[in-house]
Amino acid sequence: MSVILTENEAKILLKKVLSYSKADECEINLSGNINGNIRYARNEVSTSGALTNQNLQVQSAFGKKVGVATIDEFDDASLEKVVRRAEELARLAPENPEYMGVLEPQPYMKSEGYFDSTGNINPDVRAEAVMKSLKLTREQKLIAAGFLEDSKGYSAMMNSKGLFAYYKSTNVNYSLTVRTEDGTGSGYVIKGFSDVNKLDTAAATKIAIQKAVGSKNAKALEPGKYTVILEPTAAAVLLENIYFDMDARSADEGRSFFSKQGGKTKLGEKIVDERVTIFSDPAYADLPASPWSGDGQAQEKRMWIEKGVVKNLSYSRFWAKEKGVKPIPSPTNFIMLGGDATLDEMIKSTKRGILVTKLWYIRSVDPQTLLQTGLTRDGTFYIEDGKIKYPIKNFRFNESPIIMLNNLEMLGKTERVVSTESNQNYMVPPMKIREFTFSSLSDAV
């Protein structure tokens, strides 16, 4: 059996598994994926590999007693065995007061997330992409370390009420660090696409080279509040802490930034600059995503923050029932609208500031304010009178993305970026921020 099933093949298999069920309700999730990768360090390929995975999960329920079992074998005996196991566990389980039962069939929007170009990647394609990078770093006597990973796969689900969902997708992520031979300069780039034809490893390598050469012999600058220009890679790791927090239950229970005293939330309130609009849309061309999630709830285009105002929080089906509102599933992608400014225009408009390539090692300091700490890395530069003057030593920062988005000065064009913390892909613009807080120096390059 193929690892990547077509929609019809997935439907046939799921119907077979469902036919074994004797539970009051049954929900089956099926997935298969093939991942390939190539890694290089010290200007040499070090490893390459591929991983295939198939998984089937059965959830059986008797009333509110629920059991779950998984398997990666697909012969008939194994399929029936995993259903029996889920039912056995369900009978042993205590009642789950939050179990909502399986959903009726849902209408799903169309999302085109699978590209043959990416699905057909083989070891030769990966090797050629990496050689384009290594040729450039070797010529300039710089040291490269990078990782290219591509994936193709699908997910499908079916339940005993007749719901069926299927989604097929591809993705490729490419990251690269370039160092100078003396170790004093470092540059970084990371790119993510659904369609590998959009990935230009040579162009990406030139960016990392420019930052590595430009960041040699960095000078120390006093910590404090500075105007910063955050490239999308740097901004994404802060923004995603807002995204992860947009859950109604944690807000209602007083556990998040979106909480207010008296059990209220910040729904409908303006929390950031009015130029900030963040939405989700499974059919967004540059960041396609699954049109369904979780227990099969349909996704749609939805505003989360519009012109600075909180428009929605996600509600599980249980919590929506508790609050008497419509369920809103957690989104499968996030897009932040940008502006028209280029990075050069942002730099030229800056009297005194700092250009940040990357933020990393992000840790939460205060969940109630979303205050984060972390470090700059791989290319941090001082700007004076509209020009990059010299590289500077790295900083530790202490900043909340909410405060950051209230101190917004300029936005660039939104672009697809990979979070260096979660590895998730987002659409994020470069942004110019005033009074960004750097708390101390860091000696790391």
Short mmCIF file of C-alpha atoms in Angstrom, two decimals:
data_model
loop_
_atom_site.label_atom_id
_atom_site.label_comp_id
_atom_site.label_asym_id
_atom_site.label_seq_id
_atom_site.Cartn_x
_atom_site.Cartn_y
_atom_site.Cartn_z
CA MET A 1 0.00 0.00 0.00
CA SER A 2 1.27 3.46 -0.91
CA VAL A 3 2.28 5.73 1.98
CA ILE A 4 0.45 8.67 0.39
CA LEU A 5 -3.14 7.62 -0.23
CA THR A 6 -5.45 9.39 -2.64
CA GLU A 7 -8.72 10.76 -1.32
CA ASN A 8 -10.62 7.74 -2.64
CA GLU A 9 -8.10 5.24 -1.24
CA ALA A 10 -8.25 6.93 2.16
CA LYS A 11 -12.06 6.83 2.11
CA ILE A 12 -12.12 3.09 1.29
CA LEU A 13 -9.66 2.28 4.09
CA LEU A 14 -11.49 4.39 6.66
CA LYS A 15 -14.85 2.81 5.76
CA LYS A 16 -13.31 -0.63 6.29
CA VAL A 17 -11.96 0.33 9.74
CA LEU A 18 -15.27 1.94 10.70
CA SER A 19 -17.11 -1.26 9.76
CA TYR A 20 -15.35 -3.06 12.64
CA SER A 21 -16.67 -0.61 15.25
CA LYS A 22 -19.19 -1.72 17.88
CA ALA A 23 -18.96 1.49 19.94
CA ASP A 24 -21.69 4.11 20.32
CA GLU A 25 -19.44 6.49 18.36
CA CYS A 26 -16.19 6.07 16.48
CA GLU A 27 -13.75 8.53 14.92
CA ILE A 28 -10.74 7.49 12.86
CA ASN A 29 -7.77 9.64 11.88
CA LEU A 30 -5.39 8.51 9.17
CA SER A 31 -2.13 10.08 8.00
CA GLY A 32 0.87 9.29 5.86
CA ASN A 33 3.97 11.30 4.98
CA ILE A 34 7.37 11.02 3.36
CA ASN A 35 10.14 13.36 4.51
CA GLY A 36 13.54 13.79 2.90
CA ASN A 37 16.51 15.80 4.10
CA ILE A 38 20.10 16.74 3.50
CA ARG A 39 22.41 18.34 6.06
CA TYR A 40 25.76 20.03 5.59
CA ALA A 41 28.41 21.45 7.90
CA ARG A 42 31.95 22.78 7.46
CA ASN A 43 31.20 23.12 3.73
CA GLU A 44 30.60 19.38 3.33
CA VAL A 45 27.43 17.29 3.17
CA SER A 46 27.30 15.32 6.42
CA THR A 47 24.04 13.36 6.25
CA SER A 48 21.08 12.74 4.02
CA GLY A 49 18.05 10.63 4.67
CA ALA A 50 14.37 9.92 4.26
CA LEU A 51 11.58 8.98 6.63
CA THR A 52 8.24 7.41 5.78
CA ASN A 53 5.43 7.21 8.27
CA GLN A 54 1.86 5.89 8.29
CA ASN A 55 -0.43 6.14 11.27
CA LEU A 56 -4.03 5.30 12.07
CA GLN A 57 -5.77 6.40 15.26
CA VAL A 58 -9.12 5.08 16.45
CA GLN A 59 -11.22 6.87 19.05
CA SER A 60 -14.13 4.85 20.40
CA ALA A 61 -16.81 6.09 22.81
CA PHE A 62 -19.49 4.47 24.92
CA GLY A 63 -21.48 7.41 26.22
CA LYS A 64 -18.82 9.73 27.63
CA LYS A 65 -16.29 6.94 28.21
CA VAL A 66 -13.61 7.37 25.54
CA GLY A 67 -10.64 5.24 24.48
CA VAL A 68 -7.96 5.86 21.87
CA ALA A 69 -5.58 3.40 20.20
CA THR A 70 -3.09 3.84 17.35
CA ILE A 71 -1.39 1.52 14.89
CA ASP A 72 0.96 1.64 11.89
CA GLU A 73 0.08 -1.76 10.41
CA PHE A 74 -2.69 -1.91 7.83
CA ASP A 75 -3.58 -5.57 7.27
CA ASP A 76 -7.19 -6.48 8.10
CA ALA A 77 -6.36 -8.33 11.32
CA SER A 78 -4.35 -5.35 12.65
CA LEU A 79 -7.07 -2.89 11.71
CA GLU A 80 -9.74 -4.87 13.56
CA LYS A 81 -7.39 -5.33 16.51
CA VAL A 82 -6.83 -1.57 16.95
CA VAL A 83 -10.60 -0.95 16.92
CA ARG A 84 -11.13 -3.62 19.60
CA ARG A 85 -8.30 -2.10 21.65
CA ALA A 86 -9.86 1.38 21.52
CA GLU A 87 -13.19 -0.07 22.62
CA GLU A 88 -11.55 -1.99 25.46
CA LEU A 89 -9.86 1.18 26.70
CA ALA A 90 -13.12 3.13 26.42
CA ARG A 91 -14.94 0.64 28.66
CA LEU A 92 -12.17 0.94 31.25
CA ALA A 93 -12.00 4.74 31.14
CA PRO A 94 -13.81 7.10 33.53
CA GLU A 95 -16.41 9.36 31.95
CA ASN A 96 -15.00 12.46 30.26
CA PRO A 97 -17.38 15.32 31.15
CA GLU A 98 -15.99 17.41 28.27
CA TYR A 99 -16.54 14.83 25.53
CA MET A 100 -18.82 16.38 22.92
CA GLY A 101 -19.43 13.47 20.61
CA VAL A 102 -18.47 13.25 16.94
CA LEU A 103 -19.49 15.88 14.41
CA GLU A 104 -22.02 15.64 11.61
CA PRO A 105 -20.60 16.01 8.04
CA GLN A 106 -19.10 19.46 7.43
CA PRO A 107 -18.68 21.60 4.29
CA TYR A 108 -14.98 22.29 3.63
CA MET A 109 -13.46 25.04 1.51
CA LYS A 110 -10.87 24.10 -1.13
CA SER A 111 -7.20 24.56 -0.33
CA GLU A 112 -4.43 23.70 -2.82
CA GLY A 113 -1.48 22.76 -0.64
CA TYR A 114 0.10 19.99 -2.69
CA PHE A 115 2.69 20.76 -5.38
CA ASP A 116 4.11 18.05 -7.62
CA SER A 117 7.39 19.97 -7.81
CA THR A 118 7.92 19.38 -4.07
CA GLY A 119 6.31 15.94 -4.04
CA ASN A 120 8.78 14.75 -6.70
CA ILE A 121 11.95 15.89 -4.91
CA ASN A 122 14.62 13.17 -4.84
CA PRO A 123 18.19 13.00 -3.42
CA ASP A 124 19.64 14.45 -6.65
CA VAL A 125 17.43 17.55 -6.37
CA ARG A 126 18.48 18.07 -2.74
CA ALA A 127 22.17 17.61 -3.60
CA GLU A 128 21.96 20.12 -6.45
CA ALA A 129 20.25 22.70 -4.22
CA VAL A 130 22.97 22.32 -1.59
CA MET A 131 25.82 22.47 -4.11
CA LYS A 132 24.58 25.87 -5.31
CA SER A 133 25.07 27.07 -1.74
CA LEU A 134 28.41 25.35 -1.09
CA LYS A 135 29.90 26.68 -4.32
CA LEU A 136 29.38 30.24 -3.08
CA THR A 137 30.69 29.73 0.46
CA ARG A 138 33.74 27.76 -0.68
CA GLU A 139 34.66 30.43 -3.23
CA GLN A 140 34.63 33.09 -0.52
CA LYS A 141 36.41 30.89 2.06
CA LEU A 142 33.43 31.00 4.39
CA ILE A 143 32.03 28.10 6.41
CA ALA A 144 28.47 26.93 5.79
CA ALA A 145 26.16 24.72 7.83
CA GLY A 146 22.64 24.14 6.56
CA PHE A 147 19.63 21.87 6.49
CA LEU A 148 17.09 21.26 3.74
CA GLU A 149 13.98 19.22 4.55
CA ASP A 150 11.06 18.47 2.26
CA SER A 151 7.83 16.66 3.03
CA LYS A 152 4.74 15.39 1.29
CA GLY A 153 1.80 13.87 3.03
CA TYR A 154 -1.90 13.72 3.72
CA SER A 155 -4.33 13.51 6.61
CA ALA A 156 -7.85 12.13 6.56
CA MET A 157 -10.61 11.40 9.02
CA MET A 158 -13.99 9.70 9.13
CA ASN A 159 -16.52 9.17 11.88
CA SER A 160 -19.65 7.15 12.59
CA LYS A 161 -21.94 10.07 11.72
CA GLY A 162 -20.69 10.15 8.13
CA LEU A 163 -18.13 12.97 8.34
CA PHE A 164 -15.18 12.60 5.97
CA ALA A 165 -12.26 14.99 5.53
CA TYR A 166 -9.06 14.78 3.46
CA TYR A 167 -6.13 17.14 2.85
CA LYS A 168 -2.88 16.61 0.96
CA SER A 169 0.12 18.96 1.22
CA THR A 170 3.80 19.53 0.55
CA ASN A 171 6.41 21.70 2.24
CA VAL A 172 10.12 22.50 2.03
CA ASN A 173 12.16 24.32 4.70
CA TYR A 174 15.73 25.49 4.17
CA SER A 175 18.00 27.04 6.80
CA LEU A 176 21.63 28.13 6.57
CA THR A 177 24.26 29.61 8.87
CA VAL A 178 27.42 31.06 7.32
CA ARG A 179 30.46 31.82 9.48
CA THR A 180 33.74 33.56 8.74
CA GLU A 181 36.88 31.42 9.14
CA ASP A 182 37.93 33.32 12.28
CA GLY A 183 34.49 32.78 13.83
CA THR A 184 33.80 36.48 14.43
CA GLY A 185 31.15 36.90 11.73
CA SER A 186 27.90 34.97 11.32
CA GLY A 187 24.93 35.25 8.97
CA TYR A 188 21.66 33.36 8.84
CA VAL A 189 18.75 32.76 6.50
CA ILE A 190 15.68 30.52 6.63
CA LYS A 191 13.04 29.97 3.94
CA GLY A 192 9.86 27.91 3.69
CA PHE A 193 7.59 27.14 0.73
CA SER A 194 4.89 24.72 -0.37
CA ASP A 195 6.32 24.84 -3.92
CA VAL A 196 10.05 24.08 -4.10
CA ASN A 197 10.29 26.03 -7.37
CA LYS A 198 10.15 29.19 -5.23
CA LEU A 199 13.25 28.16 -3.27
CA ASP A 200 16.48 29.72 -4.53
CA THR A 201 19.29 28.39 -2.33
CA ALA A 202 21.93 30.49 -4.12
CA ALA A 203 20.02 33.74 -3.48
CA ALA A 204 19.45 32.74 0.14
CA THR A 205 23.13 31.90 0.58
CA LYS A 206 24.17 35.31 -0.75
CA ILE A 207 22.07 36.96 1.97
CA ALA A 208 23.70 34.84 4.70
CA ILE A 209 27.16 35.53 3.22
CA GLN A 210 26.54 39.28 3.21
CA LYS A 211 25.53 39.17 6.87
CA ALA A 212 28.44 36.94 7.87
CA VAL A 213 31.07 39.13 6.20
CA GLY A 214 29.37 42.30 7.42
CA SER A 215 29.17 41.16 11.04
CA LYS A 216 32.92 40.59 11.57
CA ASN A 217 34.59 42.40 14.47
CA ALA A 218 31.38 43.56 16.12
CA LYS A 219 31.46 46.48 18.55
CA ALA A 220 29.72 46.60 21.92
CA LEU A 221 26.78 48.98 22.28
CA GLU A 222 25.22 49.94 25.59
CA PRO A 223 21.99 48.07 26.38
CA GLY A 224 18.83 50.20 26.52
CA LYS A 225 15.79 51.11 24.46
CA TYR A 226 16.42 51.39 20.73
CA THR A 227 14.53 51.78 17.49
CA VAL A 228 14.81 48.35 15.86
CA ILE A 229 14.14 46.96 12.42
CA LEU A 230 13.08 43.35 12.80
CA GLU A 231 13.44 41.18 9.75
CA PRO A 232 10.51 38.72 9.37
CA THR A 233 12.57 35.85 10.82
CA ALA A 234 13.10 37.87 13.99
CA ALA A 235 9.53 39.17 14.22
CA ALA A 236 7.88 35.75 13.74
CA VAL A 237 9.20 34.21 16.97
CA LEU A 238 7.64 37.04 18.99
CA LEU A 239 4.36 37.22 17.07
CA GLU A 240 3.67 33.51 17.48
CA ASN A 241 3.40 33.99 21.23
CA ILE A 242 0.31 36.11 20.54
CA TYR A 243 -1.05 33.45 18.18
CA PHE A 244 -0.57 30.63 20.70
CA ASP A 245 -2.41 32.67 23.35
CA MET A 246 -5.61 33.35 21.38
CA ASP A 247 -7.70 30.75 23.19
CA ALA A 248 -11.02 31.76 24.77
CA ARG A 249 -10.92 29.28 27.63
CA SER A 250 -7.55 30.38 28.99
CA ALA A 251 -8.72 33.99 28.64
CA ASP A 252 -12.03 33.31 30.41
CA GLU A 253 -10.24 31.47 33.21
CA GLY A 254 -7.81 34.36 33.80
CA ARG A 255 -4.72 32.58 32.54
CA SER A 256 -3.64 34.68 29.54
CA PHE A 257 -2.93 38.13 28.20
CA PHE A 258 -6.45 38.15 26.75
CA SER A 259 -7.97 37.87 30.25
CA LYS A 260 -9.62 40.75 32.10
CA GLN A 261 -10.67 41.05 35.71
CA GLY A 262 -14.08 39.64 36.58
CA GLY A 263 -13.79 36.70 34.20
CA LYS A 264 -13.99 38.90 31.11
CA THR A 265 -11.78 38.92 28.02
CA LYS A 266 -10.30 41.50 25.65
CA LEU A 267 -12.57 40.48 22.76
CA GLY A 268 -13.58 43.64 20.91
CA GLU A 269 -10.80 45.74 22.46
CA LYS A 270 -8.03 47.54 20.60
CA ILE A 271 -4.77 46.06 21.88
CA VAL A 272 -2.19 47.08 19.25
CA ASP A 273 -1.54 49.68 16.53
CA GLU A 274 -4.40 50.00 14.04
CA ARG A 275 -2.07 49.02 11.19
CA VAL A 276 -1.94 45.48 12.64
CA THR A 277 -4.31 42.99 10.99
CA ILE A 278 -3.84 39.25 11.53
CA PHE A 279 -6.08 36.64 9.94
CA SER A 280 -6.21 32.98 8.95
CA ASP A 281 -7.25 31.60 5.57
CA PRO A 282 -6.65 27.98 4.46
CA ALA A 283 -6.87 29.04 0.80
CA TYR A 284 -4.21 31.80 1.08
CA ALA A 285 -2.03 31.20 -1.99
CA ASP A 286 1.38 31.77 -0.36
CA LEU A 287 0.55 29.77 2.77
CA PRO A 288 -2.08 27.11 2.00
CA ALA A 289 -3.30 25.09 4.97
CA SER A 290 -5.74 22.38 5.93
CA PRO A 291 -9.41 23.44 5.59
CA TRP A 292 -10.28 21.34 8.65
CA SER A 293 -8.70 20.65 12.00
CA GLY A 294 -9.06 18.81 15.27
CA ASP A 295 -12.27 16.78 15.36
CA GLY A 296 -13.18 17.78 11.81
CA GLN A 297 -14.34 21.35 12.35
CA ALA A 298 -14.30 23.36 9.14
CA GLN A 299 -11.84 26.21 8.78
CA GLU A 300 -12.71 29.47 7.03
CA LYS A 301 -11.10 32.84 6.47
CA ARG A 302 -11.27 34.55 9.86
CA MET A 303 -10.00 37.80 11.33
CA TRP A 304 -8.22 37.47 14.67
CA ILE A 305 -6.91 41.01 15.06
CA GLU A 306 -8.34 43.61 12.66
CA LYS A 307 -6.96 47.16 12.66
CA GLY A 308 -5.60 46.52 16.14
CA VAL A 309 -8.87 45.13 17.58
CA VAL A 310 -9.31 41.57 18.89
CA LYS A 311 -12.04 40.09 16.67
CA ASN A 312 -11.97 36.41 17.64
CA LEU A 313 -10.61 33.89 20.12
CA SER A 314 -10.74 30.15 19.49
CA TYR A 315 -13.48 28.17 21.28
CA SER A 316 -13.42 24.40 21.60
CA ARG A 317 -16.82 22.79 21.12
CA PHE A 318 -17.05 22.14 24.87
CA TRP A 319 -16.12 25.68 25.88
CA ALA A 320 -18.42 27.17 23.26
CA LYS A 321 -21.31 25.17 24.74
CA GLU A 322 -20.39 26.36 28.25
CA LYS A 323 -20.42 29.97 27.08
CA GLY A 324 -23.39 29.68 24.73
CA VAL A 325 -21.44 30.70 21.62
CA LYS A 326 -20.46 29.16 18.29
CA PRO A 327 -17.30 26.98 18.31
CA ILE A 328 -14.27 28.52 16.60
CA PRO A 329 -11.45 26.05 15.86
CA SER A 330 -7.82 27.04 16.31
CA PRO A 331 -6.57 28.16 12.89
CA THR A 332 -4.27 26.16 10.63
CA ASN A 333 -2.29 29.24 9.48
CA PHE A 334 -1.65 32.88 10.43
CA ILE A 335 -1.12 35.83 8.07
CA MET A 336 -0.18 39.34 9.19
CA LEU A 337 -0.80 42.07 6.64
CA GLY A 338 2.16 44.28 5.85
CA GLY A 339 2.81 47.71 4.39
CA ASP A 340 4.68 49.09 1.39
CA ALA A 341 8.06 49.97 2.89
CA THR A 342 11.20 48.15 1.75
CA LEU A 343 13.95 47.20 4.19
CA ASP A 344 16.17 49.86 2.59
CA GLU A 345 13.50 52.53 3.14
CA MET A 346 13.21 51.50 6.79
CA ILE A 347 16.98 51.81 7.23
CA LYS A 348 17.12 55.17 5.41
CA SER A 349 14.36 56.53 7.67
CA THR A 350 16.22 55.59 10.87
CA LYS A 351 18.33 58.22 12.64
CA ARG A 352 19.73 55.79 15.20
CA GLY A 353 18.69 52.15 15.51
CA ILE A 354 19.48 48.46 15.24
CA LEU A 355 18.84 45.94 12.44
CA VAL A 356 18.06 42.47 13.81
CA THR A 357 18.40 39.36 11.61
CA LYS A 358 17.32 36.72 14.09
CA LEU A 359 15.99 36.28 17.62
CA TRP A 360 16.40 32.93 19.31
CA TYR A 361 16.10 31.01 22.59
CA ILE A 362 12.78 32.71 23.32
CA ARG A 363 11.39 32.15 26.82
CA SER A 364 8.27 33.46 28.54
CA VAL A 365 8.80 35.84 31.46
CA ASP A 366 5.19 36.85 32.23
CA PRO A 367 2.20 35.16 30.54
CA GLN A 368 -0.17 37.93 31.62
CA THR A 369 1.71 40.58 29.61
CA LEU A 370 3.28 38.15 27.09
CA LEU A 371 6.70 39.48 28.16
CA GLN A 372 9.42 37.43 26.44
CA THR A 373 13.17 37.21 26.73
CA GLY A 374 15.74 35.93 24.26
CA LEU A 375 18.86 36.84 22.29
CA THR A 376 19.82 38.39 18.98
CA ARG A 377 22.09 36.32 16.75
CA ASP A 378 23.71 35.88 13.32
CA GLY A 379 23.89 39.49 12.18
CA THR A 380 23.00 42.49 14.36
CA PHE A 381 23.89 45.94 12.97
CA TYR A 382 23.96 49.53 14.17
CA ILE A 383 22.16 52.11 12.00
CA GLU A 384 23.06 55.80 12.07
CA ASP A 385 21.74 58.59 9.85
CA GLY A 386 19.96 56.14 7.54
CA LYS A 387 22.94 53.84 6.94
CA ILE A 388 24.28 50.63 8.45
CA LYS A 389 27.43 51.85 10.22
CA TYR A 390 28.92 48.71 11.78
CA PRO A 391 28.11 45.29 13.28
CA ILE A 392 27.36 45.17 16.99
CA LYS A 393 27.62 42.50 19.66
CA ASN A 394 24.48 40.60 20.41
CA PHE A 395 21.94 41.57 23.06
CA ARG A 396 19.53 39.89 25.39
CA PHE A 397 16.11 41.48 25.03
CA ASN A 398 13.07 41.73 27.30
CA GLU A 399 9.98 42.70 25.33
CA SER A 400 6.30 41.90 24.89
CA PRO A 401 5.04 41.50 21.31
CA ILE A 402 1.97 43.48 22.40
CA ILE A 403 4.08 46.46 23.48
CA MET A 404 6.15 45.98 20.32
CA LEU A 405 3.05 46.23 18.10
CA ASN A 406 1.97 49.37 19.95
CA ASN A 407 5.34 50.95 19.17
CA LEU A 408 5.07 50.25 15.45
CA GLU A 409 6.57 52.82 13.06
CA MET A 410 6.73 51.08 9.65
CA LEU A 411 5.68 47.83 8.01
CA GLY A 412 7.18 46.14 4.95
CA LYS A 413 5.69 43.63 2.55
CA THR A 414 4.55 40.42 4.20
CA GLU A 415 6.48 37.27 3.28
CA ARG A 416 6.47 33.60 4.18
CA VAL A 417 8.85 32.82 7.01
CA VAL A 418 9.72 29.84 9.19
CA SER A 419 9.78 30.26 12.97
CA THR A 420 13.19 29.25 14.32
CA GLU A 421 11.46 28.26 17.58
CA SER A 422 8.43 26.21 16.48
CA ASN A 423 9.38 25.45 12.84
CA GLN A 424 5.90 26.64 11.79
CA ASN A 425 5.42 28.75 8.66
CA TYR A 426 3.75 32.17 8.85
CA MET A 427 3.26 35.26 6.72
CA VAL A 428 5.10 38.11 8.48
CA PRO A 429 6.28 41.56 7.35
CA PRO A 430 9.53 43.25 8.37
CA MET A 431 8.76 45.93 10.92
CA LYS A 432 10.30 49.03 12.39
CA ILE A 433 9.67 49.40 16.13
CA ARG A 434 10.57 52.21 18.52
CA GLU A 435 11.76 51.72 22.11
CA PHE A 436 12.56 48.02 21.88
CA THR A 437 14.21 46.92 25.14
CA PHE A 438 17.68 45.36 25.13
CA SER A 439 18.60 44.44 28.72
CA SER A 440 22.20 43.19 28.52
CA LEU A 441 25.02 42.19 26.18
CA SER A 442 25.65 38.66 24.90
CA ASP A 443 29.08 37.46 23.78
CA ALA A 444 27.70 34.81 21.41
CA VAL A 445 28.31 35.51 17.72
#
